Amino acid sequence: QMGFAENQVSFDLLEAWLDEHPEASICQEGKTTFRDTAPHQDYHGLPAFRESLARFMELVRGGKVRFDPDRIVLTAGATAANELLMFCLANPGEAFLVPTPYYPGFDRDLRWRTGVEIIPVHCNSSNDFQVTSSALEEAYHEAKQKNIRVKGILVTNPSNPLGTTMERKTLKNLLSFASEKNIHLICDEIYSGSVFLPPRFRKYAEVLQASGRPNDSDRVHIVYSLSKDLGLPGFRVGAIYSYNDTVVTTARRMSSFSLVSSQTQHFLACMLSDEDFTKKYIKENKKRLRKRHRIMVSGLQKVGISCLKSNAGLFCWVNLTQLPPSENIDGEIKLWETILYEMGLNVSPGSSCHCIEPGWFSVCF
């Protein structure tokens, strides 16, 4: 299974911590903790968990920015966070611009229940699939031609499926474009703690602090989750961090449909507040991801296959354009079927990520 982004490389570190800290489980604490966590909880989430999550978000971003726990809205995973922002920021029939290639699940997460449209911002290999101002303008113009109102841009940084981080210049250009069009900017940063090679991760909170344009902060919303950096997708823990008071208030009211269990919050508050552990975990996890990435890339190179230079996440964006029959989308799907049924490897064809160049594949390591 090489088409499924799940980080299990550091489970042993989590298990070792749990062995040493049985107090993190309400079952070990007896009646007192059980009575504290079993009743209805504040929809804002447990204060101890929001505080520890804010500090962890700062840690994985290198301590360059600060996060206010009162601006964190908890959700049942990043999927719920992204959908909730769609409900808050757009009406049915309105749209968000999303640079390609993008996470295939966005077609489901952003659209199915909200009625919001996705307008792809087509990027290509000529500049390593970086989003450009001209591509943004082209997508925005396409939406206007269809009488679709654009309400914002959504980007993933680090990128799923590219495994790359955006340059500061690109982040500033996106923010300038959003400001010029008076639209919102959502940055999905769920892999922010999984950057294992230079260049270092540039985050929107850092760009905002250095921009000297405080009015732009109201249009920026960050999505985070513990599914990837900590490898806990089954815990269903996500968060929205917004600089917009109205969005925070509205999202918090709507979050009652996707709450995080109090037991989960209690456990994670204990773990994330152990800063000695979290620092060691992030360092070791990056080391292990870096090793896996090196093994994958070198193995591909040995058989003459190249991939996009990447430095984050769980992905290699692999170039199979030289292999027949990948000259068009139909050929790409035939090649994918060959890889799946004859080689027994499940990878993701680029067309599933709306890549306009046939022959690229996303491979998880």
XYZ file of N, CA and C in Angstrom, residues 71-288:
654
model
N -7.922 31.074 20.120
C -8.260 31.156 18.690
C -8.278 29.776 18.033
N -8.086 28.746 18.825
C -8.128 27.377 18.309
C -9.551 26.843 18.390
N -10.057 26.347 17.275
C -11.356 25.667 17.225
C -11.077 24.192 16.955
N -11.456 23.338 17.884
C -11.198 21.905 17.748
C -12.239 21.242 16.857
N -11.785 20.295 16.043
C -12.673 19.543 15.156
C -12.242 18.078 15.134
N -13.118 17.228 14.640
C -12.809 15.795 14.531
C -11.975 15.544 13.280
N -10.731 16.015 13.292
C -9.817 15.822 12.183
C -9.757 17.020 11.250
N -8.743 17.024 10.373
C -8.580 18.106 9.408
C -9.684 18.100 8.361
N -10.226 16.922 8.051
C -11.345 16.844 7.107
C -12.499 17.704 7.584
N -12.866 17.547 8.855
C -13.955 18.344 9.424
C -13.581 19.816 9.475
N -12.310 20.122 9.740
C -11.867 21.514 9.810
C -12.008 22.206 8.460
N -11.558 21.543 7.399
C -11.666 22.138 6.066
C -13.117 22.314 5.649
N -13.946 21.314 5.919
C -15.361 21.431 5.570
C -16.019 22.552 6.361
N -15.691 22.655 7.645
C -16.275 23.686 8.488
C -15.927 25.078 7.980
N -14.699 25.257 7.506
C -14.315 26.548 6.942
C -15.080 26.848 5.658
N -15.381 25.822 4.868
C -16.204 26.040 3.678
C -17.586 26.564 4.077
N -18.182 25.940 5.088
C -19.488 26.396 5.562
C -19.421 27.836 6.061
N -18.318 28.194 6.712
C -18.188 29.532 7.295
C -17.932 30.615 6.247
N -17.214 30.275 5.187
C -16.691 31.296 4.285
C -17.385 31.379 2.936
N -18.165 30.367 2.561
C -18.751 30.355 1.216
C -20.168 29.812 1.243
N -20.936 30.221 0.252
C -22.288 29.708 0.048
C -22.267 28.666 -1.068
N -23.284 27.803 -1.132
C -23.362 26.842 -2.235
C -23.261 27.546 -3.585
N -22.451 26.988 -4.476
C -22.264 27.575 -5.795
C -21.072 28.503 -5.885
N -20.573 28.976 -4.742
C -19.352 29.775 -4.737
C -18.140 28.843 -4.731
N -16.945 29.415 -4.867
C -15.788 28.547 -5.131
C -14.537 28.953 -4.372
N -13.642 27.961 -4.254
C -12.278 28.181 -3.776
C -11.308 27.761 -4.873
N -10.238 28.528 -5.022
C -9.159 28.167 -5.932
C -8.209 27.220 -5.201
N -7.835 26.112 -5.850
C -6.938 25.133 -5.229
C -5.843 24.766 -6.234
N -4.573 25.076 -5.919
C -3.477 24.728 -6.835
C -3.351 23.219 -7.016
N -3.056 22.808 -8.251
C -2.847 21.397 -8.561
C -1.351 21.105 -8.639
N -0.970 19.844 -8.434
C -1.825 18.733 -8.012
C -2.219 18.883 -6.547
N -3.452 18.478 -6.235
C -3.902 18.598 -4.850
C -4.446 17.271 -4.330
N -4.564 17.198 -3.013
C -5.066 16.014 -2.312
C -6.427 15.611 -2.880
N -6.564 14.390 -3.419
C -7.825 13.989 -4.057
C -9.037 14.081 -3.140
N -8.826 13.926 -1.835
C -9.939 13.975 -0.896
C -10.625 15.319 -0.822
N -9.966 16.384 -1.304
C -10.608 17.703 -1.289
C -11.888 17.712 -2.124
N -11.918 16.910 -3.185
C -13.129 16.857 -4.014
C -14.331 16.394 -3.205
N -14.071 15.564 -2.217
C -15.120 15.097 -1.309
C -15.290 16.058 -0.132
N -14.186 16.352 0.539
C -14.232 17.095 1.801
C -14.811 18.494 1.646
N -14.438 19.173 0.572
C -14.828 20.569 0.407
C -16.168 20.747 -0.281
N -16.642 19.744 -1.015
C -17.760 19.954 -1.924
C -19.045 19.238 -1.550
N -18.951 17.992 -1.113
C -20.125 17.129 -1.066
C -21.276 17.713 -0.262
N -21.022 18.191 0.915
C -22.114 18.679 1.772
C -22.270 20.193 1.719
N -21.229 20.894 1.298
C -21.273 22.357 1.328
C -21.831 22.967 0.051
N -21.725 22.237 -1.065
C -22.132 22.805 -2.349
C -21.116 23.780 -2.912
N -19.949 23.872 -2.293
C -18.892 24.771 -2.758
C -18.143 24.120 -3.923
N -17.748 24.925 -4.898
C -17.022 24.430 -6.062
C -15.512 24.574 -5.861
N -14.746 23.726 -6.547
C -13.293 23.851 -6.594
C -12.889 24.266 -8.000
N -12.131 25.357 -8.094
C -11.558 25.780 -9.367
C -10.063 25.462 -9.325
N -9.592 24.487 -10.116
C -8.165 24.134 -10.076
C -7.287 25.275 -10.593
N -6.187 25.503 -9.900
C -5.143 26.419 -10.365
C -4.037 25.534 -10.929
N -3.957 25.457 -12.247
C -3.084 24.460 -12.867
C -1.608 24.873 -12.802
N -0.812 23.987 -12.208
C 0.634 24.168 -12.106
C 1.311 23.058 -12.909
N 2.564 23.271 -13.298
C 3.223 22.282 -14.147
C 4.682 22.084 -13.759
N 5.307 21.123 -14.418
C 6.661 20.707 -14.046
C 7.738 21.695 -14.467
N 7.400 22.666 -15.319
C 8.418 23.605 -15.795
C 9.047 24.399 -14.659
N 8.289 24.604 -13.570
C 8.843 25.296 -12.395
C 8.632 24.473 -11.125
N 8.647 23.154 -11.296
C 8.471 22.217 -10.171
C 7.111 22.365 -9.498
N 6.098 22.655 -10.299
C 4.706 22.711 -9.851
C 4.454 23.809 -8.805
N 5.248 24.862 -8.844
C 4.983 25.993 -7.956
C 3.834 26.824 -8.513
N 3.012 27.352 -7.614
C 1.879 28.166 -8.034
C 2.378 29.564 -8.392
N 1.901 30.078 -9.523
C 2.334 31.389 -10.003
C 1.169 32.369 -10.009
N 1.511 33.651 -10.052
C 0.483 34.691 -10.103
C -0.356 34.568 -11.369
N 0.293 34.222 -12.482
C -0.444 34.103 -13.743
C -1.433 32.941 -13.691
N -1.043 31.830 -13.058
C -1.959 30.691 -12.930
C -3.146 31.044 -12.041
N -2.903 31.801 -10.987
C -3.997 32.251 -10.118
C -4.960 33.147 -10.885
N -4.410 34.073 -11.646
C -5.256 34.990 -12.423
C -6.082 34.230 -13.456
N -5.469 33.247 -14.088
C -6.176 32.458 -15.100
C -7.351 31.701 -14.484
N -7.128 31.094 -13.322
C -8.196 30.354 -12.649
C -9.295 31.300 -12.168
N -8.897 32.449 -11.656
C -9.873 33.438 -11.182
C -10.727 33.936 -12.351
N -10.070 34.175 -13.483
C -10.794 34.628 -14.677
C -11.744 33.542 -15.181
N -11.299 32.288 -15.131
C -12.158 31.171 -15.541
C -13.438 31.140 -14.708
N -13.295 31.344 -13.406
C -14.465 31.352 -12.527
C -15.406 32.497 -12.887
N -14.851 33.667 -13.153
C -15.684 34.822 -13.514
C -16.437 34.568 -14.815
N -15.767 33.917 -15.766
C -16.411 33.599 -17.040
C -17.610 32.678 -16.841
N -17.551 31.852 -15.797
C -18.648 30.931 -15.491
C -19.641 31.526 -14.492
N -19.454 32.816 -14.175
C -20.299 33.500 -13.186
C -20.257 32.818 -11.819
N -19.074 32.321 -11.467
C -18.861 31.707 -10.157
C -18.066 32.683 -9.292
N -18.593 32.977 -8.136
C -17.911 33.897 -7.228
C -16.826 33.155 -6.451
N -15.607 33.646 -6.513
C -14.488 33.046 -5.783
C -14.419 33.653 -4.389
N -14.431 32.795 -3.373
C -14.391 33.267 -1.993
C -13.027 33.080 -1.337
N -12.149 32.300 -1.972
C -10.849 32.124 -1.341
C -9.933 31.181 -2.098
N -8.749 30.993 -1.521
C -7.739 30.061 -2.019
C -7.456 29.065 -0.907
N -7.277 27.801 -1.265
C -6.853 26.799 -0.290
C -5.564 26.162 -0.787
N -4.536 26.183 0.050
C -3.264 25.552 -0.302
C -2.861 24.583 0.804
N -2.087 23.573 0.428
C -1.481 22.686 1.428
C 0.014 22.973 1.461
N 0.518 23.225 2.645
C 1.928 23.557 2.823
C 2.398 23.012 4.167
N 3.237 21.971 4.132
C 3.812 21.225 3.008
C 2.740 20.546 2.149
N 3.127 20.316 0.901
C 2.159 19.860 -0.094
C 1.894 18.363 -0.039
N 0.644 18.031 -0.100
C 0.177 16.688 -0.438
C -0.450 16.827 -1.817
N 0.144 16.251 -2.873
C 1.026 15.080 -2.920
C 2.493 15.356 -3.267
N 2.906 16.624 -3.381
C 4.250 16.893 -3.887
C 5.346 16.620 -2.867
N 5.032 16.762 -1.576
C 6.056 16.600 -0.557
C 7.037 17.757 -0.515
N 6.587 18.945 -0.924
C 7.443 20.130 -0.960
C 6.880 21.219 -0.060
N 7.745 22.178 0.287
C 7.307 23.347 1.042
C 7.358 24.576 0.143
N 6.463 25.512 0.400
C 6.395 26.721 -0.414
C 7.473 27.722 -0.006
N 7.989 28.431 -0.992
C 8.952 29.486 -0.727
C 8.240 30.695 -0.121
N 9.003 31.503 0.623
C 8.420 32.704 1.219
C 7.798 33.608 0.146
N 8.472 33.720 -1.000
C 7.963 34.567 -2.082
C 6.593 34.090 -2.543
N 6.422 32.776 -2.670
C 5.134 32.221 -3.098
C 4.050 32.517 -2.075
N 4.366 32.355 -0.796
C 3.396 32.639 0.260
C 2.977 34.105 0.231
N 3.946 34.990 0.038
C 3.630 36.425 -0.014
C 2.784 36.751 -1.237
N 3.082 36.104 -2.373
C 2.285 36.337 -3.581
C 0.837 35.877 -3.391
N 0.655 34.731 -2.741
C -0.697 34.237 -2.470
C -1.456 35.200 -1.568
N -0.779 35.703 -0.551
C -1.419 36.643 0.365
C -1.764 37.946 -0.345
N -0.872 38.413 -1.196
C -1.137 39.637 -1.963
C -2.313 39.452 -2.909
N -2.371 38.281 -3.557
C -3.479 37.990 -4.469
C -4.799 37.965 -3.706
N -4.812 37.311 -2.549
C -6.030 37.252 -1.741
C -6.456 38.643 -1.299
N -5.490 39.470 -0.934
C -5.797 40.837 -0.511
C -6.352 41.657 -1.669
N -5.733 41.513 -2.832
C -6.170 42.257 -4.020
C -7.598 41.889 -4.417
N -7.933 40.606 -4.334
C -9.269 40.143 -4.732
C -10.266 40.187 -3.570
N -9.780 40.526 -2.383
C -10.618 40.563 -1.176
C -11.270 39.207 -0.921
N -10.435 38.171 -0.909
C -10.906 36.810 -0.661
C -10.097 36.202 0.494
N -10.497 35.025 0.913
C -9.855 34.360 2.046
C -8.710 33.461 1.584
N -7.873 33.080 2.549
C -6.748 32.190 2.276
C -6.681 31.140 3.380
N -6.920 29.878 3.002
C -6.825 28.759 3.940
C -5.519 28.028 3.665
N -4.747 27.800 4.715
C -3.510 27.036 4.560
C -3.588 25.777 5.405
N -3.639 24.643 4.736
C -3.658 23.339 5.393
C -2.208 22.963 5.694
N -1.848 22.981 6.985
C -0.462 22.760 7.399
C -0.310 21.475 8.218
N -1.032 20.434 7.830
C -1.043 19.230 8.669
C 0.278 18.459 8.635
N 1.175 18.790 7.685
C 2.490 18.144 7.643
C 3.593 19.086 8.128
N 3.240 20.126 8.855
C 4.231 21.143 9.225
C 5.321 20.616 10.142
N 5.053 19.561 10.897
C 6.070 18.972 11.761
C 6.842 17.848 11.107
N 6.620 17.643 9.804
C 7.252 16.529 9.084
C 8.137 17.026 7.948
N 8.787 18.179 8.167
C 9.757 18.712 7.207
C 11.128 18.189 7.618
N 11.712 17.326 6.796
C 12.916 16.599 7.205
C 14.178 17.003 6.457
N 14.053 17.890 5.465
C 15.204 18.380 4.715
C 15.017 19.872 4.438
N 16.123 20.619 4.196
C 15.982 22.016 3.781
C 15.251 22.085 2.441
N 14.641 23.223 2.077
C 14.569 24.447 2.881
C 13.602 24.305 4.042
N 13.790 25.138 5.060
C 12.945 25.032 6.238
C 11.521 25.465 5.902
N 10.617 25.024 6.734
C 9.196 25.280 6.524
C 8.860 26.746 6.763
N 8.271 27.379 5.764
C 7.777 28.753 5.893
C 6.282 28.690 6.169
N 5.849 29.291 7.253
C 4.445 29.203 7.641
C 3.785 30.567 7.520
N 2.458 30.524 7.318
C 1.749 31.776 7.095
C 1.752 32.669 8.317
N 1.745 32.081 9.511
C 1.795 32.909 10.711
C 3.067 33.756 10.718
N 4.165 33.167 10.271
C 5.442 33.888 10.209
C 5.399 34.975 9.145
N 4.826 34.662 7.983
C 4.721 35.641 6.904
C 3.847 36.813 7.331
N 2.754 36.519 8.029
C 1.871 37.584 8.507
C 2.591 38.511 9.475
N 3.356 37.930 10.384
C 4.063 38.737 11.369
C 5.063 39.673 10.707
N 5.656 39.225 9.602
C 6.687 40.019 8.938
C 6.139 40.910 7.828
N 4.844 40.779 7.523
C 4.285 41.472 6.361
C 4.085 42.960 6.587
N 3.865 43.358 7.846
C 3.541 44.756 8.104
C 2.171 45.141 7.594
N 1.324 44.122 7.333
C -0.035 44.376 6.829
C -1.017 43.664 7.749
N -1.260 44.216 8.932
C -2.116 43.536 9.915
C -3.538 43.294 9.432
N -4.018 44.115 8.499
C -5.388 43.931 8.005
C -5.548 42.632 7.232
N -4.440 42.094 6.725
C -4.514 40.843 5.971
C -4.772 39.643 6.867
N -4.509 39.774 8.150
C -4.628 38.618 9.041
C -6.059 38.104 9.119
N -7.044 38.979 8.955
C -8.447 38.567 9.045
C -8.843 37.568 7.966
N -8.088 37.520 6.885
C -8.461 36.648 5.770
C -7.689 35.325 5.789
N -6.817 35.121 6.782
C -5.973 33.924 6.823
C -6.468 32.947 7.885
N -6.583 31.672 7.488
C -7.081 30.621 8.380
C -6.187 29.390 8.201
N -5.718 28.840 9.309
C -4.786 27.710 9.291
C -5.498 26.450 9.775
N -5.271 25.352 9.069
C -5.806 24.046 9.471
C -4.643 23.178 9.938
N -4.845 22.520 11.069
C -3.817 21.612 11.582
C -4.480 20.347 12.102
N -3.682 19.314 12.277
C -4.178 18.021 12.736
C -3.023 17.252 13.362
N -3.350 16.279 14.197
C -2.331 15.398 14.769
C -2.242 14.072 14.018
N -2.955 13.967 12.896
C -3.007 12.712 12.149
C -1.682 12.358 11.492
N -0.940 13.355 11.024
C 0.266 13.089 10.237
C 1.540 13.222 11.066
N 1.727 14.367 11.726
C 2.960 14.571 12.486
C 3.091 13.585 13.639
N 1.976 13.274 14.313
C 2.006 12.305 15.408
C 1.550 10.915 14.977
N 1.017 10.801 13.767
C 0.567 9.495 13.283
C -0.652 8.978 14.011
N -1.612 9.873 14.292
C -2.796 9.485 15.068
C -4.100 9.789 14.320
N -4.261 9.303 13.077
C -5.495 9.601 12.347
C -6.735 9.030 13.005
N -6.588 7.920 13.734
C -7.745 7.314 14.393
C -8.261 8.112 15.568
N -7.458 9.043 16.081
C -7.900 9.863 17.206
C -8.861 10.962 16.759
N -8.845 11.288 15.474
C -9.722 12.325 14.909
C -9.576 13.651 15.656
N -8.392 14.229 15.562
C -8.114 15.514 16.208
C -7.608 16.502 15.165
N -8.401 17.531 14.919
C -8.006 18.595 14.017
C -8.271 19.936 14.665
N -7.830 20.989 13.990
C -8.018 22.326 14.550
C -8.038 23.368 13.449
N -8.842 24.391 13.673
C -8.816 25.612 12.873
C -8.172 26.686 13.733
N -7.208 27.397 13.157
C -6.663 28.575 13.833
C -6.911 29.767 12.923
N -7.753 30.678 13.367
C -8.116 31.826 12.547
C -7.791 33.118 13.278
N -7.385 34.115 12.494
C -7.131 35.451 13.032
C -8.381 36.321 12.935
N -9.461 35.728 12.439
C -10.716 36.443 12.212
C -11.692 36.110 13.341
N -12.081 37.110 14.128
C -12.950 36.874 15.285
C -14.280 36.254 14.885
N -14.846 36.724 13.779
C -16.144 36.209 13.341
C -16.040 34.737 12.954
N -14.965 34.377 12.262
C -14.773 32.982 11.863
C -14.576 32.101 13.089
N -13.794 32.552 14.059
C -13.582 31.768 15.282
C -14.911 31.529 15.988
N -15.714 32.579 16.127
C -17.003 32.457 16.821
C -17.947 31.527 16.077
N -18.043 31.714 14.760
C -18.962 30.902 13.957
C -18.517 29.444 13.909
N -17.231 29.227 13.683
C -16.710 27.856 13.613
C -16.900 27.138 14.944
N -16.706 27.848 16.031
C -16.862 27.220 17.346
C -18.311 26.783 17.565
N -19.251 27.600 17.128
C -20.662 27.222 17.268
C -20.985 25.993 16.427
N -20.413 25.935 15.235
C -20.700 24.811 14.345
C -19.906 23.561 14.699
N -18.853 23.707 15.493
C -17.999 22.561 15.809
C -18.692 21.538 16.694
N -19.871 21.874 17.203
C -20.608 20.912 18.034
C -20.971 19.656 17.254
N -20.919 19.719 15.916
C -21.214 18.553 15.085
C -19.974 17.678 14.858
N -18.813 18.123 15.329
C -17.585 17.340 15.099
C -16.629 17.501 16.280
N -17.142 17.218 17.465
C -16.346 17.397 18.674
C -15.279 16.309 18.821
N -14.226 16.640 19.549
C -13.194 15.679 19.931
C -13.540 15.173 21.325
N -13.519 13.866 21.528
C -13.929 13.307 22.814
C -13.050 13.842 23.940
N -13.655 14.000 25.112
C -12.912 14.527 26.260
C -11.802 13.572 26.688
N -12.013 12.267 26.514
C -10.963 11.307 26.865
C -9.744 11.493 25.965
N -9.992 11.688 24.673
C -8.894 11.938 23.739
C -8.161 13.220 24.102
N -8.927 14.269 24.420
C -8.300 15.534 24.797
C -7.451 15.386 26.061
N -7.977 14.656 27.033
C -7.239 14.449 28.286
C -5.913 13.737 28.018
N -5.970 12.669 27.231
C -4.762 11.906 26.914
C -3.728 12.779 26.208
N -4.172 13.518 25.185
C -3.237 14.308 24.391
C -2.725 15.525 25.145
N -3.543 16.076 26.038
C -3.063 17.186 26.865
C -1.878 16.735 27.710
N -1.969 15.526 28.244
C -0.854 14.967 29.023
C 0.385 14.777 28.153
N 0.191 14.200 26.964
C 1.333 13.912 26.098
C 1.977 15.192 25.574
N 1.172 16.104 25.040
C 1.729 17.294 24.402
C 2.327 18.271 25.404
N 1.890 18.211 26.645
C 2.457 19.103 27.660
C 3.825 18.620 28.142
N 4.199 17.406 27.769
C 5.524 16.872 28.090
C 6.496 17.341 27.001
N 7.057 18.531 27.176
C 7.857 19.142 26.122
C 9.161 18.396 25.855
N 9.701 17.759 26.870
C 10.906 16.950 26.632
C 10.598 15.833 25.641
N 9.443 15.203 25.825
C 9.054 14.123 24.916
C 8.759 14.653 23.518
N 7.955 15.719 23.416
C 7.550 16.200 22.090
C 8.753 16.674 21.278
N 9.714 17.313 21.932
C 10.913 17.754 21.212
C 11.707 16.559 20.685
N 11.876 15.555 21.540
C 12.603 14.355 21.121
C 11.841 13.614 20.024
N 10.509 13.565 20.160
C 9.696 12.860 19.170
C 9.831 13.514 17.796
N 9.637 14.830 17.736
C 9.701 15.531 16.452
C 11.073 15.343 15.808
N 12.124 15.447 16.589
C 13.478 15.286 16.060
C 13.691 13.879 15.508
N 13.297 12.870 16.271
C 13.494 11.485 15.842
C 12.587 11.131 14.668
N 11.356 11.616 14.682
C 10.423 11.329 13.591
C 10.945 11.894 12.274
N 11.480 13.109 12.313
C 12.055 13.703 11.104
C 13.248 12.881 10.611
N 14.057 12.415 11.539
C 15.215 11.591 11.177
C 14.769 10.318 10.463
N 13.728 9.688 10.973
C 13.240 8.444 10.371
C 12.594 8.699 9.010
